[in-house]
Amino acid sequence: MLDQNTSGQTLLKVENLTTQFEIQAKSFFKKPTMLTAVNDVSFELKEGRTLGIVGESGCGKSTLGRSILQLIRAQEGRVVWQGKNLLDLTPEQIRLARRDMQIIFQDPIASLDPRMTVGDIIAEPLTVFEPKLSRAERTERVREIMEAVGLVPEMINRYPHEFSGGQAQRIGIARAVITRPKLIVCDEPVSALDVSIQGQVITLLRKLRKEFGLTLIFISHDLSVVRLISDDVLVLYLGRIVEAGDCATVFSAPAHPYTQALFSAAPIPDPKLARQRSRIRLQGDPPSPMNPPPGCPFQPRCWKATDICRTKMPPTELVRPGQSAACYHMDRPPET
Amino acid sequence: MTDQTQKQVLLELKDYSITFKTPDGDVKAVSNMNLTVRRGERIAIVGESGSGKSQTFLGIMGLLAKNGQTSGQALLEGRDVLSLKPRELDKVRGKDMAMVFQDPMTALNPSLKISRQLTEQLEIHRGFTARAASVEALDMLKRVGIPDPDRRFNLYPHELSGGMRQRIVIAMALLTKPKLLIADEPTTALDVTIQAQILDLFNDLTAEMNTALLMITHDLGVVAGLADRVAVMYAGRIVEEAPVDELFEKPAHPYTAALHAAIPRPDQDVDDLVVIPGRPPNLQHLPKGCNFSPRCPKVEDDCIDRPPQLETLAPQHCAACFHPFPRREELLTHA
């Protein structure tokens, strides 16, 4: 879906990925229903770029991130990583591939084992993937990475509860980058942090991305954070990509009505602008993924919806170079 | 906004403090706070976690944890609510002042129908009969924008979405037509598009009912869209207070300025964030001087020596800083 003419190798290619969960029926006699969390998602990610995935709760953004890393197994589609489809690999092959693919979680404290020291937590990927390292070498690597993420190496023997949320997130980041992975999925990494700490962690991620040549998938509900860190962006609604493209284009000229509404709902920290701008007021809540509406998923809340929207899912089309959307009534650039 | 000062004073905090007794000694969560709220005014209280912004108003509502103690005065229309007996407080709470919390699910009773939760206070505070209360409550459900209110009136909280639940909580709070509505991060748990709906609702209804709104939030975007006046808290103290436009255009306290420069924007490309180093101080070991001094780019000897007091810099604009910023640009050159 993202086909801008940027140079660089394709690192990850996701094709028609669909992830479903089985929901147990309330009655013994009824069949379980299927919940489609990620629905026919395709995109390409080039090396060294950062892809932002935005959407509201329940849109499938976390499931998508985990389906890529094979933490959740998808039902259909392909995840092509270094020429191989991850969905075809054995669990052991996936385990080995994880050396190059790491994840950072939202809740920094909960994602650290309270009974392990910080040093052991950060060293764990090394013990798994580089078992031949001596103890001294491992400690050296841990101290090095602690320094790189802004932790004092003297804290190596402390336990997670002795750290603040921001520091704990730095530990999570250190653990993710110590094996020098190529791809890191960041799942709402700053949402649980205070504003001043959030800025520190974003700045750190930007620094590490440059130093280590990382490719990032940055999942967040916060549009301003995504705009700050991403090169490309995917907008998800009810498991489907409704709009995608390079960040600058999508943010300056969103084409899909949902993207427009989402952007216009984001509060702007400028009182004069906030008073002046006209806002799209969306009615109602997002539909339940258990019971998706027919046709376009956004159609029940969309002010542009017509009959065709209610019957057929709109195809994904190119809006302009570097931007595509799935909508029959999208804002297209004026003909030249 | 200039006529704000002429309006009648509704709530006045005078030298208001909150102290928690803990096994490790006393923790002063709120220190010597002074704040005036006028009728119909919308004030945002901004701060990070641990700044005391929530405790301040839990204290006024008499909802502090058992080890918490208030001192000073909180005058609601001249009457000190801190010195009220529990019985007397019950008459004020929910009637003259109401509160909306962050998590609507825990604010609602899961075992009672929406209808009962709404009508209860009308019967208690305003002496309505059950039937009259039902009519009034249904009308309020319509006003907070609940679609199909007749059906939803008889549902339980778990049968509603998060946005809908928060509407119910707001309906509950506004039913008794309180003079003061305290909203503690009311949209933090909600999605962006739902947040926008709820903020609109606060905007419309408080204006319509001339209710004063105290919005506690960490989100400067929410502040910008809603407040008339803003108080910024840091480590238990108000460090700056100003009309909303002035606070965003000419922040005087280095903390306010840094906070403003540290947030990314959804509507603009930002190349570099100003990063505030360090983290807020531990309330048990506050610095001797200014609480922000360990993180402040403008710190000087006097800041470490003694705490600055709030001083008026311009009409309605005060800050507690020995070296306030005249302009935001200066911060960027410092950072």
XYZ file of C-alpha atoms in Angstrom:
671
model
C 0.000 0.000 0.000
C 2.897 2.318 0.702
C 4.671 2.603 -2.562
C 6.530 5.879 -2.378
C 9.699 6.134 -4.373
C 12.045 6.157 -1.438
C 15.199 4.212 -1.868
C 16.132 1.473 0.551
C 15.486 -2.219 0.782
C 12.114 -3.587 1.715
C 12.501 -5.056 5.168
C 9.009 -6.256 5.787
C 6.127 -7.001 3.482
C 2.683 -7.757 4.839
C 0.165 -9.184 2.382
C -3.563 -9.577 3.029
C -2.999 -10.344 6.684
C -6.124 -11.404 8.543
C -6.190 -12.279 12.233
C -9.295 -13.707 13.834
C -10.179 -14.693 17.357
C -12.707 -17.279 18.320
C -15.232 -15.976 20.802
C -16.922 -18.637 22.873
C -20.685 -18.511 22.580
C -22.641 -17.844 25.747
C -24.642 -20.997 25.194
C -23.177 -24.467 24.900
C -25.344 -25.201 21.884
C -24.337 -22.221 19.817
C -21.313 -22.111 17.571
C -18.484 -19.819 18.616
C -18.378 -16.584 16.632
C -15.307 -15.237 14.906
C -13.997 -11.776 15.671
C -11.881 -10.350 12.883
C -9.346 -8.089 14.572
C -7.114 -7.511 11.551
C -8.820 -7.626 8.197
C -6.960 -7.960 4.896
C -4.060 -5.660 5.777
C -1.235 -5.130 3.287
C 1.744 -2.815 3.433
C 5.448 -2.626 2.822
C 8.069 -1.256 5.171
C 11.456 -0.079 3.932
C 14.596 -0.385 5.969
C 15.333 2.513 8.285
C 11.854 3.982 8.137
C 9.343 4.392 10.923
C 5.757 3.334 10.318
C 3.111 4.815 12.590
C -0.066 2.807 13.108
C -2.927 4.909 14.441
C -6.482 4.165 15.373
C -8.839 4.072 18.307
C -9.181 1.295 20.849
C -10.360 -1.943 19.316
C -9.240 -1.033 15.808
C -6.721 -3.883 15.807
C -3.495 -1.896 15.904
C -1.910 -3.940 18.698
C -3.118 -7.210 17.186
C -1.546 -6.184 13.892
C 1.799 -5.508 15.602
C 1.701 -8.835 17.378
C 0.599 -10.715 14.282
C 3.652 -9.381 12.476
C 5.960 -10.648 15.243
C 4.063 -13.965 15.325
C 3.125 -13.421 18.958
C -0.388 -13.987 17.656
C -0.794 -16.318 14.708
C -2.744 -14.874 11.818
C -5.255 -17.010 9.893
C -4.566 -15.717 6.415
C -2.054 -13.735 4.443
C 1.709 -13.467 4.430
C 4.321 -11.691 6.503
C 7.445 -11.669 4.375
C 10.559 -11.031 6.396
C 13.986 -11.366 4.768
C 12.519 -13.344 1.894
C 10.644 -15.808 4.102
C 6.989 -15.971 4.995
C 6.934 -16.017 8.799
C 3.596 -17.794 8.803
C 5.258 -20.847 7.222
C 8.091 -21.114 9.762
C 8.283 -23.595 12.609
C 8.165 -22.238 16.164
C 11.920 -22.795 16.493
C 12.634 -20.856 13.299
C 10.414 -18.025 14.517
C 12.234 -17.970 17.828
C 15.512 -17.508 16.010
C 14.039 -14.820 13.767
C 12.982 -12.842 16.858
C 16.563 -11.860 17.407
C 15.999 -9.324 14.669
C 12.465 -8.371 15.684
C 11.744 -7.003 19.119
C 8.873 -5.326 20.899
C 8.455 -2.554 23.471
C 5.273 -2.616 25.515
C 2.981 0.079 26.846
C 3.107 -0.615 30.564
C 6.789 -0.398 31.402
C 6.593 -1.769 34.940
C 4.277 -4.678 34.119
C 6.490 -5.782 31.253
C 9.502 -6.316 33.538
C 9.851 -9.364 35.783
C 9.851 -7.961 39.337
C 12.133 -10.729 40.603
C 14.928 -10.176 38.125
C 17.579 -7.511 38.414
C 17.745 -4.883 35.720
C 20.991 -6.399 34.508
C 19.395 -9.828 34.104
C 16.342 -8.389 32.384
C 18.406 -6.511 29.838
C 20.800 -9.452 29.356
C 18.059 -12.023 28.793
C 17.936 -11.693 24.990
C 21.710 -12.133 24.974
C 21.572 -15.333 27.009
C 19.013 -16.636 24.549
C 20.606 -15.569 21.291
C 24.306 -15.377 22.110
C 24.823 -18.115 24.716
C 28.522 -18.332 23.976
C 29.237 -14.940 25.508
C 31.151 -15.051 28.760
C 29.629 -13.509 31.841
C 32.049 -10.583 31.704
C 31.299 -9.902 28.044
C 27.607 -9.988 28.726
C 27.881 -7.538 31.602
C 29.957 -5.284 29.419
C 27.281 -5.303 26.700
C 24.567 -4.575 29.285
C 26.483 -1.633 30.745
C 27.098 -0.298 27.256
C 23.420 -0.424 26.326
C 22.347 1.045 29.685
C 24.559 3.993 28.947
C 23.054 4.325 25.460
C 19.487 4.509 26.787
C 20.359 6.959 29.545
C 20.445 4.635 32.553
C 23.275 4.805 35.051
C 25.221 1.504 34.645
C 25.732 1.386 38.426
C 22.022 0.521 38.706
C 22.635 -2.850 37.090
C 21.825 -4.817 40.233
C 18.651 -2.962 41.155
C 15.125 -4.337 40.792
C 12.336 -2.907 38.566
C 10.251 -1.517 41.453
C 13.062 0.883 42.288
C 12.588 2.665 38.986
C 10.084 5.288 37.834
C 7.857 4.687 34.815
C 10.156 6.584 32.483
C 13.238 4.706 33.663
C 11.402 1.381 33.453
C 10.551 2.164 29.841
C 14.257 2.803 29.223
C 14.952 -0.677 30.612
C 12.360 -2.107 28.211
C 14.046 -0.276 25.351
C 17.513 -1.473 26.406
C 16.252 -5.064 26.443
C 14.773 -4.605 22.962
C 17.884 -3.141 21.347
C 20.648 -5.202 23.000
C 20.672 -7.867 20.275
C 20.855 -5.100 17.667
C 17.543 -6.051 16.020
C 16.481 -4.683 12.668
C 12.846 -4.092 13.535
C 11.210 -2.964 16.767
C 7.463 -2.874 17.251
C 6.682 -0.144 19.788
C 3.197 -0.720 21.180
C 2.050 2.569 22.750
C 5.462 3.026 24.366
C 4.807 6.471 25.817
C 1.076 6.375 26.567
C 1.537 5.545 30.240
C 4.119 8.270 30.806
C 3.836 11.873 31.946
C 4.266 14.589 29.364
C 7.777 15.591 30.367
C 8.911 11.949 30.505
C 7.149 11.143 27.229
C 9.322 13.725 25.482
C 12.462 12.127 26.919
C 11.507 8.646 25.707
C 10.563 9.808 22.201
C 13.836 11.676 21.908
C 15.664 8.523 23.017
C 13.875 6.380 20.423
C 14.798 8.869 17.718
C 18.411 8.830 18.827
C 18.612 5.015 18.902
C 16.906 4.741 15.536
C 19.693 6.829 14.052
C 22.555 5.182 15.953
C 21.486 1.586 15.384
C 19.786 2.019 12.001
C 16.506 0.682 13.393
C 13.261 0.261 11.542
C 10.298 1.001 13.812
C 6.623 0.191 13.829
C 5.140 2.742 16.178
C 1.642 1.920 17.397
C -0.169 4.771 19.119
C -3.539 6.400 19.552
C -1.803 9.764 19.958
C -1.656 11.500 16.597
C 0.819 14.144 17.658
C 3.333 11.548 18.837
C 2.933 9.581 15.606
C 3.387 12.699 13.520
C 6.559 13.508 15.410
C 8.295 10.165 14.998
C 6.915 8.489 11.859
C 7.851 8.613 8.205
C 4.820 6.642 7.057
C 1.431 6.153 8.656
C -1.410 3.616 8.526
C -4.858 4.559 9.783
C -6.851 1.560 10.976
C -10.584 1.364 11.563
C -12.222 -1.854 12.688
C -9.253 -3.928 11.554
C -8.956 -2.421 8.093
C -6.531 0.105 6.672
C -8.677 3.052 5.675
C -5.790 5.322 4.729
C -2.040 5.015 4.356
C 0.837 7.033 3.060
C 3.769 9.146 3.999
C 3.201 11.070 7.163
C 3.600 14.570 5.760
C 1.036 13.995 3.007
C -1.552 12.179 5.097
C -1.384 14.694 7.929
C -1.564 17.730 5.677
C -4.264 16.403 3.338
C -6.170 13.452 4.802
C -8.412 11.916 2.142
C -10.595 9.456 4.057
C -13.486 10.929 6.070
C -12.444 8.930 9.139
C -8.899 10.254 9.007
C -10.284 13.754 8.634
C -12.567 13.303 11.618
C -9.818 11.739 13.716
C -7.396 14.557 13.005
C -9.981 17.206 13.606
C -10.879 15.661 16.977
C -7.297 15.747 18.246
C -7.005 18.596 20.726
C -4.545 21.307 19.695
C -2.528 22.974 22.457
C -3.240 26.466 21.171
C -6.352 28.196 22.519
C -6.765 30.659 19.655
C -6.487 27.979 16.974
C -8.742 25.696 18.991
C -11.478 28.344 18.952
C -11.102 29.162 15.277
C -10.936 25.791 13.630
C -14.060 24.056 12.510
C -14.399 20.554 13.802
C -16.009 17.509 12.308
C -18.349 16.254 14.983
C -18.672 12.506 14.685
C -21.758 10.894 16.095
C -21.823 7.613 17.949
C -19.214 5.019 18.825
C -17.123 2.733 16.620
C -19.051 -0.459 15.813
C -18.221 -3.676 17.607
C -15.804 -5.930 15.705
C -18.053 -8.826 16.719
C -20.800 -7.390 14.602
C -19.275 -5.284 11.819
C -21.592 -3.261 9.587
C -22.005 -4.276 5.941
C -19.867 -2.464 3.385
C -17.423 0.158 4.619
C -16.703 -0.181 8.361
C -16.975 3.585 8.888
C -20.263 3.945 7.031
C -22.591 4.106 10.100
C -20.769 7.204 11.398
C -19.842 8.750 8.050
C -21.524 11.932 6.861
C -20.672 11.133 3.252
C -22.112 7.618 3.222
C -24.347 6.642 0.312
C -26.010 3.397 -0.725
C -22.901 1.869 -2.233
C -20.980 2.375 1.045
C -23.583 0.301 2.842
C -23.276 -2.650 0.503
C -19.712 -2.943 -0.733
C -16.342 -2.430 0.923
C -14.581 0.333 -1.031
C -11.337 -0.700 -2.748
C -8.017 0.873 -1.837
C -7.030 3.489 -4.380
C -4.135 5.820 -4.883
C -5.063 9.382 -3.877
C -1.791 10.955 -4.959
C 1.759 9.615 -5.017
C 2.562 8.437 -1.498
C -1.032 8.265 -0.279
C -3.852 5.773 -0.664
C -7.291 5.420 0.870
C -10.285 3.112 0.797
C -13.340 5.282 0.264
C -15.830 5.922 -2.527
C -16.118 9.583 -1.581
C -12.585 10.467 -0.586
C -11.126 13.939 -1.059
C -9.103 13.745 -4.241
C -6.562 16.313 -5.308
C -7.917 18.736 -7.945
C -7.289 17.602 -11.510
C -4.397 19.344 -13.150
C -12.920 37.176 29.360
C -12.276 40.569 30.913
C -15.556 40.532 32.756
C -14.575 37.394 34.678
C -13.335 39.380 37.656
C -16.704 41.032 38.131
C -18.523 37.752 38.577
C -19.460 36.511 41.985
C -16.917 34.384 43.822
C -18.069 30.777 44.154
C -15.165 28.886 45.666
C -12.168 30.275 47.432
C -9.214 28.217 48.582
C -7.180 29.960 51.249
C -3.831 28.636 52.377
C -5.168 25.167 51.607
C -2.874 22.186 52.254
C -3.189 18.422 52.297
C -0.886 16.202 54.315
C -0.782 12.431 54.258
C 0.525 10.562 57.291
C 2.619 7.598 56.184
C 4.898 5.200 58.055
C 7.828 7.046 56.492
C 6.689 10.415 57.765
C 4.335 13.133 56.587
C 3.898 13.808 52.891
C 2.606 17.208 51.905
C 0.667 16.576 48.711
C -0.726 20.101 48.398
C 1.036 23.114 49.882
C -0.525 26.441 50.812
C -2.758 26.769 47.805
C -4.807 29.864 47.030
C -7.367 29.802 44.245
C -10.536 31.693 43.421
C -13.296 30.250 41.251
C -16.076 32.522 40.047
C -19.577 31.598 38.942
C -19.719 29.984 35.519
C -15.965 30.117 35.109
C -13.988 27.282 33.523
C -10.688 26.626 35.168
C -8.194 23.981 34.145
C -5.807 22.532 36.700
C -2.799 21.164 34.839
C -0.041 18.986 36.182
C 1.742 15.675 35.895
C 1.101 12.658 38.081
C 1.917 13.398 41.699
C 1.505 17.144 41.287
C -1.446 17.098 43.683
C -4.027 18.182 41.151
C -6.480 15.396 41.950
C -5.913 15.361 45.712
C -6.713 19.076 45.931
C -10.273 18.500 44.852
C -10.774 15.122 46.492
C -9.932 17.031 49.681
C -12.649 19.586 49.018
C -15.173 16.832 48.351
C -14.184 15.093 51.587
C -12.974 12.050 49.673
C -9.356 11.849 50.827
C -7.868 8.557 51.936
C -8.077 8.009 55.700
C -4.521 9.136 56.340
C -5.056 12.431 54.532
C -5.709 15.670 56.353
C -6.638 19.109 55.074
C -5.769 22.475 56.531
C -6.635 26.018 55.570
C -10.009 26.968 54.154
C -12.163 26.031 51.181
C -15.007 28.523 51.102
C -17.972 27.565 48.941
C -20.126 30.676 48.850
C -18.462 31.810 52.045
C -18.972 28.516 53.909
C -15.894 26.465 54.745
C -16.595 22.961 53.420
C -13.533 21.568 55.200
C -15.081 22.203 58.596
C -18.490 20.722 57.776
C -19.727 17.681 59.654
C -20.260 14.555 57.490
C -24.028 15.093 57.564
C -23.730 18.692 56.438
C -21.191 17.779 53.779
C -23.625 15.201 52.356
C -26.090 18.015 51.737
C -23.547 20.082 49.823
C -21.886 17.260 47.954
C -23.784 16.139 44.896
C -26.000 19.199 45.197
C -23.859 22.329 45.180
C -20.738 20.620 43.956
C -20.454 17.437 41.956
C -17.578 15.444 40.584
C -16.902 13.452 37.426
C -14.092 10.919 37.566
C -11.693 9.521 35.012
C -13.013 5.995 34.830
C -16.777 5.969 34.263
C -17.099 2.251 34.975
C -15.861 2.525 38.541
C -17.885 5.685 39.113
C -21.119 3.845 38.373
C -22.656 1.165 40.547
C -22.563 -2.017 38.445
C -25.530 -3.583 40.200
C -27.959 -0.695 39.750
C -29.802 0.258 36.598
C -28.972 3.612 35.019
C -32.434 4.824 35.967
C -31.912 4.228 39.679
C -28.477 5.855 39.714
C -29.894 8.961 38.117
C -33.090 9.365 40.092
C -31.562 8.704 43.514
C -30.024 12.113 43.953
C -33.076 13.958 42.699
C -35.112 12.256 45.370
C -32.512 12.849 48.072
C -31.328 16.345 47.275
C -34.309 17.915 45.641
C -37.198 15.999 47.151
C -38.609 14.748 43.866
C -41.171 11.983 43.774
C -40.068 8.838 41.977
C -42.154 9.675 38.928
C -41.034 13.298 38.667
C -37.424 12.188 39.105
C -37.777 9.729 36.211
C -39.095 12.426 33.920
C -36.305 14.807 34.892
C -33.614 12.120 34.569
C -34.815 11.046 31.128
C -34.738 14.652 30.015
C -31.139 14.933 31.220
C -30.177 11.771 29.312
C -31.416 13.441 26.153
C -29.437 16.560 26.919
C -26.172 14.658 27.352
C -26.747 13.142 23.928
C -27.618 9.541 24.731
C -29.304 8.108 21.655
C -32.461 6.133 22.328
C -32.639 7.272 25.988
C -35.867 5.484 26.855
C -34.319 2.094 26.233
C -30.942 2.898 27.796
C -32.623 4.231 30.923
C -33.301 0.653 31.993
C -29.891 -0.833 31.202
C -27.007 -1.622 33.515
C -23.666 0.208 33.189
C -21.835 -2.777 31.661
C -24.239 -2.743 28.730
C -22.994 0.665 27.590
C -19.813 1.819 25.825
C -17.170 3.904 27.595
C -18.263 7.153 25.996
C -21.884 6.457 26.829
C -21.001 5.662 30.463
C -19.136 8.932 30.809
C -22.227 10.714 29.476
C -24.275 8.993 32.171
C -21.815 10.102 34.856
C -21.991 13.667 33.557
C -25.773 13.468 33.536
C -25.671 12.288 37.161
C -23.408 15.144 38.142
C -25.473 17.805 36.411
C -28.943 16.598 37.450
C -28.930 18.541 40.682
C -27.792 21.668 38.811
C -24.608 22.070 40.865
C -22.866 25.411 41.047
C -19.498 23.744 40.775
C -18.575 20.737 38.668
C -15.203 19.124 39.296
C -14.036 16.898 36.446
C -10.953 14.794 37.109
C -9.398 13.728 33.774
C -12.877 12.968 32.432
C -11.720 12.142 28.910
C -8.368 10.457 29.535
C -9.804 6.943 29.299
C -11.698 7.725 26.087
C -10.803 7.622 22.412
C -10.052 10.831 20.562
C -13.326 11.102 18.682
C -15.304 10.303 21.833
C -13.183 12.739 23.836
C -14.158 15.497 21.414
C -17.838 14.663 21.918
C -17.523 14.750 25.709
C -15.594 18.030 25.725
C -18.297 19.593 23.548
C -20.824 18.385 26.056
C -18.983 20.016 28.970
C -18.714 23.190 26.966
C -22.386 23.390 26.058
C -23.929 22.252 29.325
C -21.826 24.287 31.741
C -22.534 27.402 29.684
C -26.229 26.600 29.579
C -26.487 25.987 33.315
C -23.931 28.608 34.380
C -22.020 25.917 36.244
C -18.419 26.617 37.159
C -16.118 23.905 35.832
C -12.862 22.773 37.362
C -11.170 20.549 34.822
C -8.246 18.545 36.150
C -6.064 17.330 33.307
C -2.553 16.585 32.137
C -3.422 17.389 28.527
C -2.661 20.924 27.362
C -4.722 20.272 24.235
C -7.838 19.739 26.355
C -7.003 22.887 28.321
C -6.681 25.001 25.194
C -10.078 23.991 23.895
C -12.037 24.426 27.095
C -10.641 26.642 29.836
C -10.961 30.351 30.544
C -8.222 30.276 33.109
C -5.440 27.802 33.909
C -3.535 26.924 37.057
C -0.358 24.867 36.607
C 0.643 22.645 39.523
C 4.039 21.180 40.247
C 4.920 19.058 43.276
C 1.910 20.238 45.276
C 2.058 23.930 44.484
C 0.484 26.235 41.953
C 3.470 27.538 40.030
C 1.561 29.661 37.534
C -1.948 30.923 37.014
C -3.174 32.916 34.018
C -5.973 33.371 31.486
C -5.723 30.618 28.896
C -4.470 32.720 25.967
C -1.856 34.422 28.079
C -0.615 31.140 29.532
C -0.030 29.650 26.105
C 1.400 32.806 24.555
C 3.485 34.126 27.397
C 4.196 31.379 29.896
C 6.227 32.923 32.688
C 7.277 29.937 34.789
C 10.027 27.821 33.211
C 8.014 24.684 34.010
C 4.940 25.915 32.111
C 7.085 27.011 29.205
C 8.968 23.725 29.106
C 5.753 21.698 29.364
C 4.345 23.598 26.433
C 7.486 23.102 24.378
C 7.703 19.417 25.346
C 4.442 18.345 23.708
C 4.277 17.299 20.077
C 1.488 18.793 17.961
C -1.051 16.947 15.835
C -1.401 19.890 13.456
C 2.223 20.873 12.876
C 5.526 19.307 12.003
C 7.855 19.642 14.961
C 11.490 18.852 14.448
C 12.758 18.761 17.962
C 11.007 18.636 21.260
C 12.379 20.590 24.157
C 13.187 17.841 26.618
C 12.715 18.503 30.320
C 15.494 16.584 32.028
C 14.992 14.554 35.206
C 11.651 13.929 36.849
C 9.360 15.501 39.440
C 10.769 15.427 42.998
C 9.744 12.922 45.627
C 7.223 14.684 47.849
C 8.943 13.303 50.927
C 12.249 14.862 50.001
C 11.372 18.186 48.460
C 14.230 20.512 47.653
C 14.822 23.356 50.065
C 14.231 26.038 47.462
C 12.002 25.963 44.388
C 10.586 22.486 43.681
C 11.444 22.794 40.011
C 15.001 24.005 40.597
C 16.696 20.602 40.012
C 15.237 20.476 36.470
C 15.110 24.161 35.632
C 17.209 25.618 32.796
C 17.215 29.041 34.484
C 18.156 27.963 37.982
C 20.289 30.358 40.031
C 21.537 30.460 43.593
C 18.434 32.063 45.072
C 16.224 29.289 43.611
C 18.111 26.658 45.585
C 18.101 28.759 48.703
C 14.401 29.497 49.274
C 11.048 28.725 47.602
C 9.591 31.528 45.455
C 6.052 32.729 46.242
C 3.316 33.410 43.706
C 3.664 36.958 42.457
C 1.491 38.944 40.102
C 3.199 39.681 36.801
C 0.262 41.091 34.876
C -3.460 41.437 35.592
C -4.753 37.940 36.509
C -1.363 36.414 35.755
C 0.892 35.220 38.535
C 3.841 32.860 38.783
C 6.053 31.516 41.534
C 9.512 32.075 40.102
C 12.451 34.351 40.802
C 13.426 34.430 37.135
C 10.232 34.233 35.089
C 10.337 34.156 31.323
C 9.204 37.176 29.467
C 8.683 35.155 26.273
C 8.700 31.600 24.988
C 11.458 32.292 22.465
C 13.898 32.807 25.281
C 13.323 29.260 26.451
C 14.202 27.840 23.081
C 17.547 29.622 23.068
C 18.193 28.384 26.597
C 17.286 24.774 25.958
